[in-house]
Amino acid sequence: MTVSQSESEAPQALPLEAWLDKTETLTDEITSFPLRALAATLDRDAPGNVVPPLWHWLYFLPVAPLAQVGPDGHPKRGGFLPPVALPRRMWAGGRLTFHAPLRAGETAQRTSTIASIEDKTGRSGRLVFVTVQHRYGALHDPAGAVCIEEEHDIVYRDAPQPGASAPKPILAPAGNTWSRTLVADAVMLFRYSALTFNGHRIHYDFPYVTQEEGYPGLIVHGPLIATLLLDLVHRERPDATVASFAFRAVRPTFGGNAFTLCGKPAEDGRSVELWAKDHEGYLTMQATATFA
């Protein structure tokens, strides 16, 4: 995988707004092993040479030397992403449009742009939202067609203050037509972290996530839950072609507990509302998929 940036890394003393419109281009080989490995992790048949929706997250991965990794296991801040000085970093959601699939055996390219940076204060303290726009396509496509368009939302937040109350959870909706209950155990979390080269310690380091970040257990990756929601669509509508997908993380899901994936197709059959709920029945993710 090769990387080229439109500008050199800026000094961390610059304001966060200096990162707006910064671009990065990654080139990667779409190999077949990650597809087989994720299929095995999800207990489904391998998809052949077609990259299913959201499985493109197995590619274009940041490969930082260990000397450039921060205490949370992520690459140190201040390269392509802005150096937000807040300890917690989470994938908050995203919006994707699928025009055509990437395929194993081809070389593909992703162009990313920092689209927005919002600095806010909420009930839990300071929040910084960063939205990155991605465009994916086959590198040698003479038409230069875009296969996938994506907006990726990242949230940075303060550590919890001593004695601060947790946000009130929201009960998941009822009336689902589809459902699947499973447990994301430590093995599944390890496999997904490895397949996405995600060193974030909240997903595999129990002492770190409980003692340093104050969570009650290992956290299931938001992208994994989103992938499992679309996997539910695949299981229920195996012949359907997903045209778009939008999702928003609502509450952490903790490994070792059962959680449920739910779906409710629209009456016209053109879309499906999707959500995930934890073992206590609280909403953890909301999503919508539309069909071509």
Short mmCIF file of C-alpha atoms in Angstrom, two decimals:
data_model
loop_
_atom_site.label_atom_id
_atom_site.label_comp_id
_atom_site.label_asym_id
_atom_site.label_seq_id
_atom_site.Cartn_x
_atom_site.Cartn_y
_atom_site.Cartn_z
CA MET A 1 0.00 0.00 0.00
CA THR A 2 1.34 3.42 -0.91
CA VAL A 3 0.45 6.77 0.58
CA SER A 4 0.71 10.27 -0.80
CA GLN A 5 -0.52 13.41 0.93
CA SER A 6 -1.42 16.66 -0.74
CA GLU A 7 0.53 18.59 1.87
CA SER A 8 3.14 17.81 4.46
CA GLU A 9 2.12 17.19 8.04
CA ALA A 10 1.40 20.50 9.77
CA PRO A 11 2.78 21.39 13.19
CA GLN A 12 0.46 20.46 16.03
CA ALA A 13 0.43 24.08 17.19
CA LEU A 14 -1.85 25.01 14.30
CA PRO A 15 -5.60 25.33 15.01
CA LEU A 16 -7.74 22.33 14.11
CA GLU A 17 -9.30 24.31 11.26
CA ALA A 18 -5.93 24.11 9.49
CA TRP A 19 -6.76 20.48 8.72
CA LEU A 20 -9.93 21.34 6.77
CA ASP A 21 -9.77 20.25 3.12
CA LYS A 22 -6.59 18.28 3.73
CA THR A 23 -6.46 15.28 1.39
CA GLU A 24 -4.81 11.88 1.41
CA THR A 25 -4.63 9.23 -1.31
CA LEU A 26 -4.09 5.54 -0.56
CA THR A 27 -3.56 2.76 -3.07
CA ASP A 28 -4.11 -0.87 -2.09
CA GLU A 29 -4.27 -4.33 -3.61
CA ILE A 30 -7.69 -5.93 -3.11
CA THR A 31 -6.57 -9.39 -2.04
CA SER A 32 -8.84 -12.34 -1.37
CA PHE A 33 -7.60 -13.49 2.05
CA PRO A 34 -9.26 -10.71 4.11
CA LEU A 35 -12.58 -11.57 2.45
CA ARG A 36 -12.26 -15.25 3.36
CA ALA A 37 -11.12 -14.40 6.89
CA LEU A 38 -13.99 -12.00 7.59
CA ALA A 39 -16.48 -14.49 6.13
CA ALA A 40 -15.15 -17.12 8.54
CA THR A 41 -15.40 -14.64 11.42
CA LEU A 42 -19.04 -13.90 10.55
CA ASP A 43 -19.89 -17.60 9.99
CA ARG A 44 -20.94 -17.10 6.38
CA ASP A 45 -19.79 -18.32 3.00
CA ALA A 46 -16.90 -16.51 1.37
CA PRO A 47 -18.12 -13.89 -1.13
CA GLY A 48 -15.86 -14.88 -4.04
CA ASN A 49 -14.02 -12.00 -5.66
CA VAL A 50 -16.65 -9.34 -4.97
CA VAL A 51 -16.12 -7.10 -1.93
CA PRO A 52 -19.51 -6.93 -0.13
CA PRO A 53 -20.79 -3.59 1.17
CA LEU A 54 -18.69 -2.36 4.14
CA TRP A 55 -16.06 -5.04 3.64
CA HIS A 56 -13.92 -2.40 1.91
CA TRP A 57 -12.98 -1.44 5.49
CA LEU A 58 -10.57 -4.39 5.32
CA TYR A 59 -8.39 -2.35 2.96
CA PHE A 60 -6.67 1.06 2.88
CA LEU A 61 -5.54 0.58 6.46
CA PRO A 62 -3.17 2.97 8.28
CA VAL A 63 0.11 1.16 8.92
CA ALA A 64 1.98 3.18 11.54
CA PRO A 65 5.30 2.02 13.03
CA LEU A 66 5.03 1.13 16.71
CA ALA A 67 7.17 4.16 17.52
CA GLN A 68 4.36 6.32 16.11
CA VAL A 69 1.53 4.68 18.08
CA GLY A 70 -0.14 6.54 20.94
CA PRO A 71 -1.04 5.17 24.39
CA ASP A 72 -4.53 4.17 23.23
CA GLY A 73 -3.10 1.97 20.47
CA HIS A 74 -4.06 4.33 17.64
CA PRO A 75 -1.45 6.09 15.48
CA LYS A 76 -0.38 9.35 17.10
CA ARG A 77 -2.44 12.34 16.05
CA GLY A 78 -1.46 15.17 13.80
CA GLY A 79 -0.85 13.44 10.48
CA PHE A 80 -3.83 13.27 8.15
CA LEU A 81 -6.37 13.52 10.98
CA PRO A 82 -6.27 16.66 13.15
CA PRO A 83 -4.44 16.39 16.51
CA VAL A 84 -7.51 16.66 18.74
CA ALA A 85 -6.30 16.78 22.35
CA LEU A 86 -9.06 14.60 23.80
CA PRO A 87 -8.41 11.07 25.10
CA ARG A 88 -11.41 9.17 23.71
CA ARG A 89 -11.80 8.55 20.00
CA MET A 90 -14.72 6.61 18.50
CA TRP A 91 -16.29 5.89 15.11
CA ALA A 92 -19.61 7.73 15.42
CA GLY A 93 -21.28 6.76 12.16
CA GLY A 94 -21.28 7.23 8.44
CA ARG A 95 -23.16 7.44 5.16
CA LEU A 96 -22.25 5.38 2.12
CA THR A 97 -23.39 5.05 -1.48
CA PHE A 98 -22.45 1.91 -3.41
CA HIS A 99 -22.22 2.43 -7.18
CA ALA A 100 -20.26 -0.71 -8.06
CA PRO A 101 -18.28 -3.30 -6.08
CA LEU A 102 -14.55 -3.44 -5.65
CA ARG A 103 -13.16 -6.82 -6.71
CA ALA A 104 -10.37 -9.03 -5.47
CA GLY A 105 -7.39 -9.03 -7.81
CA GLU A 106 -7.59 -5.36 -8.74
CA THR A 107 -5.66 -2.37 -7.50
CA ALA A 108 -7.90 0.29 -5.97
CA GLN A 109 -7.49 3.83 -4.74
CA ARG A 110 -9.12 5.83 -1.96
CA THR A 111 -9.04 9.61 -1.89
CA SER A 112 -9.94 11.15 1.48
CA THR A 113 -10.70 14.74 2.43
CA ILE A 114 -11.28 16.35 5.84
CA ALA A 115 -14.74 17.78 5.17
CA SER A 116 -15.68 19.30 8.53
CA ILE A 117 -14.45 19.83 12.09
CA GLU A 118 -16.96 20.82 14.79
CA ASP A 119 -15.93 21.67 18.35
CA LYS A 120 -18.85 21.42 20.79
CA THR A 121 -19.61 21.12 24.48
CA GLY A 122 -22.15 18.55 25.63
CA ARG A 123 -23.38 17.12 28.91
CA SER A 124 -20.32 14.88 29.08
CA GLY A 125 -17.87 17.69 28.31
CA ARG A 126 -16.06 18.80 25.19
CA LEU A 127 -16.75 16.96 21.92
CA VAL A 128 -15.00 17.33 18.59
CA PHE A 129 -16.65 15.84 15.49
CA VAL A 130 -14.55 15.23 12.39
CA THR A 131 -16.11 14.14 9.10
CA VAL A 132 -13.93 12.59 6.42
CA GLN A 133 -15.13 12.09 2.85
CA HIS A 134 -13.80 9.03 1.00
CA ARG A 135 -14.04 8.11 -2.68
CA TYR A 136 -13.03 4.62 -3.81
CA GLY A 137 -12.40 3.29 -7.29
CA ALA A 138 -10.35 0.85 -9.35
CA LEU A 139 -7.01 2.48 -10.05
CA HIS A 140 -6.77 1.44 -13.69
CA ASP A 141 -10.40 2.05 -14.65
CA PRO A 142 -10.11 4.15 -17.83
CA ALA A 143 -13.38 5.88 -17.02
CA GLY A 144 -12.21 6.82 -13.53
CA ALA A 145 -15.53 5.67 -12.09
CA VAL A 146 -16.18 5.96 -8.37
CA CYS A 147 -17.28 2.64 -6.85
CA ILE A 148 -18.05 3.83 -3.32
CA GLU A 149 -18.68 7.25 -1.78
CA GLU A 150 -18.46 7.50 2.00
CA GLU A 151 -18.75 10.07 4.76
CA HIS A 152 -17.06 8.87 7.94
CA ASP A 153 -17.86 10.57 11.26
CA ILE A 154 -15.31 10.44 14.10
CA VAL A 155 -16.00 11.80 17.58
CA TYR A 156 -13.37 12.77 20.14
CA ARG A 157 -14.46 13.30 23.73
CA ASP A 158 -13.25 14.03 27.24
CA ALA A 159 -12.63 11.29 29.76
CA PRO A 160 -15.55 10.94 32.19
CA GLN A 161 -15.37 13.25 35.17
CA PRO A 162 -15.43 11.68 38.65
CA GLY A 163 -19.02 11.35 39.83
CA ALA A 164 -20.49 12.29 36.43
CA SER A 165 -23.65 10.40 35.53
CA ALA A 166 -23.71 8.37 32.33
CA PRO A 167 -26.06 9.48 29.53
CA LYS A 168 -29.51 7.96 29.92
CA PRO A 169 -29.86 4.93 27.61
CA ILE A 170 -32.66 4.69 25.06
CA LEU A 171 -34.80 1.57 24.76
CA ALA A 172 -34.60 -0.05 21.33
CA PRO A 173 -37.76 0.08 19.21
CA ALA A 174 -40.10 -2.89 18.95
CA GLY A 175 -41.76 -4.34 15.87
CA ASN A 176 -38.76 -5.82 14.09
CA THR A 177 -39.36 -8.37 11.33
CA TRP A 178 -35.83 -9.77 11.28
CA SER A 179 -33.55 -10.50 14.21
CA ARG A 180 -30.36 -12.30 15.03
CA THR A 181 -28.80 -12.58 18.49
CA LEU A 182 -25.12 -13.29 19.00
CA VAL A 183 -22.21 -12.69 21.36
CA ALA A 184 -19.11 -10.80 20.25
CA ASP A 185 -16.57 -12.64 22.37
CA ALA A 186 -12.89 -11.82 22.74
CA VAL A 187 -11.98 -14.03 19.77
CA MET A 188 -14.34 -12.20 17.40
CA LEU A 189 -13.07 -8.83 18.64
CA PHE A 190 -9.46 -9.94 18.21
CA ARG A 191 -10.12 -11.20 14.68
CA TYR A 192 -11.83 -7.99 13.59
CA SER A 193 -9.10 -5.85 15.15
CA ALA A 194 -6.48 -7.92 13.34
CA LEU A 195 -8.29 -7.86 9.99
CA THR A 196 -8.65 -4.07 10.13
CA PHE A 197 -5.19 -3.52 11.69
CA ASN A 198 -6.97 -1.65 14.47
CA GLY A 199 -4.71 -1.35 17.51
CA HIS A 200 -7.25 0.58 19.59
CA ARG A 201 -6.89 -1.06 22.98
CA ILE A 202 -10.55 -0.68 23.99
CA HIS A 203 -11.33 -3.72 21.82
CA TYR A 204 -8.87 -6.27 23.25
CA ASP A 205 -7.07 -4.91 26.35
CA PHE A 206 -9.40 -5.46 29.31
CA PRO A 207 -7.21 -3.75 31.96
CA TYR A 208 -6.78 -0.71 29.71
CA VAL A 209 -10.43 -0.28 28.76
CA THR A 210 -11.64 -0.68 32.35
CA GLN A 211 -8.89 1.09 34.28
CA GLU A 212 -7.78 3.81 31.85
CA GLU A 213 -10.99 4.60 29.96
CA GLY A 214 -13.50 3.60 32.64
CA TYR A 215 -15.68 1.24 30.63
CA PRO A 216 -17.11 -1.95 32.16
CA GLY A 217 -15.68 -4.23 29.49
CA LEU A 218 -14.25 -4.63 26.01
CA ILE A 219 -16.09 -2.57 23.39
CA VAL A 220 -17.44 -4.09 20.20
CA HIS A 221 -16.21 -2.15 17.17
CA GLY A 222 -18.83 0.15 15.71
CA PRO A 223 -17.85 -0.85 12.14
CA LEU A 224 -18.23 -4.52 13.11
CA ILE A 225 -21.79 -3.90 14.33
CA ALA A 226 -22.57 -1.98 11.14
CA THR A 227 -21.13 -4.87 9.10
CA LEU A 228 -23.23 -7.34 11.07
CA LEU A 229 -26.37 -5.28 10.38
CA LEU A 230 -25.74 -5.49 6.64
CA ASP A 231 -24.90 -9.16 7.10
CA LEU A 232 -28.40 -9.54 8.55
CA VAL A 233 -29.75 -8.02 5.33
CA HIS A 234 -27.65 -10.49 3.33
CA ARG A 235 -29.06 -13.41 5.33
CA GLU A 236 -32.67 -12.28 4.94
CA ARG A 237 -32.46 -10.85 1.39
CA PRO A 238 -29.54 -12.72 -0.23
CA ASP A 239 -30.40 -11.51 -3.74
CA ALA A 240 -30.80 -7.83 -2.83
CA THR A 241 -28.28 -5.21 -3.97
CA VAL A 242 -27.59 -2.54 -1.35
CA ALA A 243 -27.44 0.93 -2.90
CA SER A 244 -26.85 3.02 0.22
CA PHE A 245 -26.32 2.63 3.93
CA ALA A 246 -26.32 5.14 6.78
CA PHE A 247 -25.62 4.35 10.42
CA ARG A 248 -25.16 6.12 13.73
CA ALA A 249 -23.64 4.72 16.92
CA VAL A 250 -25.83 5.47 19.94
CA ARG A 251 -24.30 3.57 22.85
CA PRO A 252 -21.34 1.20 23.30
CA THR A 253 -21.89 -2.53 23.01
CA PHE A 254 -19.73 -4.54 25.39
CA GLY A 255 -18.19 -7.86 24.45
CA GLY A 256 -19.19 -11.05 26.22
CA ASN A 257 -22.88 -10.10 26.38
CA ALA A 258 -25.53 -11.14 23.89
CA PHE A 259 -26.76 -8.40 21.59
CA THR A 260 -29.44 -8.45 18.92
CA LEU A 261 -29.47 -7.21 15.34
CA CYS A 262 -32.90 -6.15 14.13
CA GLY A 263 -34.46 -5.20 10.82
CA LYS A 264 -37.83 -3.92 9.62
CA PRO A 265 -38.25 -3.73 5.82
CA ALA A 266 -40.36 -0.92 4.39
CA GLU A 267 -43.71 -1.94 2.89
CA ASP A 268 -42.51 -1.10 -0.62
CA GLY A 269 -39.46 -3.36 -0.16
CA ARG A 270 -37.03 -0.62 -1.23
CA SER A 271 -35.38 -0.05 2.13
CA VAL A 272 -35.00 -1.50 5.61
CA GLU A 273 -34.63 0.11 9.00
CA LEU A 274 -31.93 -1.58 11.04
CA TRP A 275 -30.86 -1.34 14.64
CA ALA A 276 -28.84 -3.13 17.28
CA LYS A 277 -29.73 -3.50 20.95
CA ASP A 278 -27.72 -4.76 23.90
CA HIS A 279 -28.55 -7.49 26.39
CA GLU A 280 -30.56 -4.98 28.43
CA GLY A 281 -32.67 -3.95 25.45
CA TYR A 282 -31.04 -0.55 24.97
CA LEU A 283 -30.45 0.88 21.52
CA THR A 284 -26.78 0.81 20.48
CA MET A 285 -26.89 1.57 16.74
CA GLN A 286 -29.43 2.84 14.22
CA ALA A 287 -29.11 2.34 10.46
CA THR A 288 -30.98 2.46 7.18
CA ALA A 289 -30.22 0.50 4.01
CA THR A 290 -31.77 1.15 0.60
CA PHE A 291 -31.88 -1.28 -2.32
CA ALA A 292 -31.07 -0.74 -5.97
#
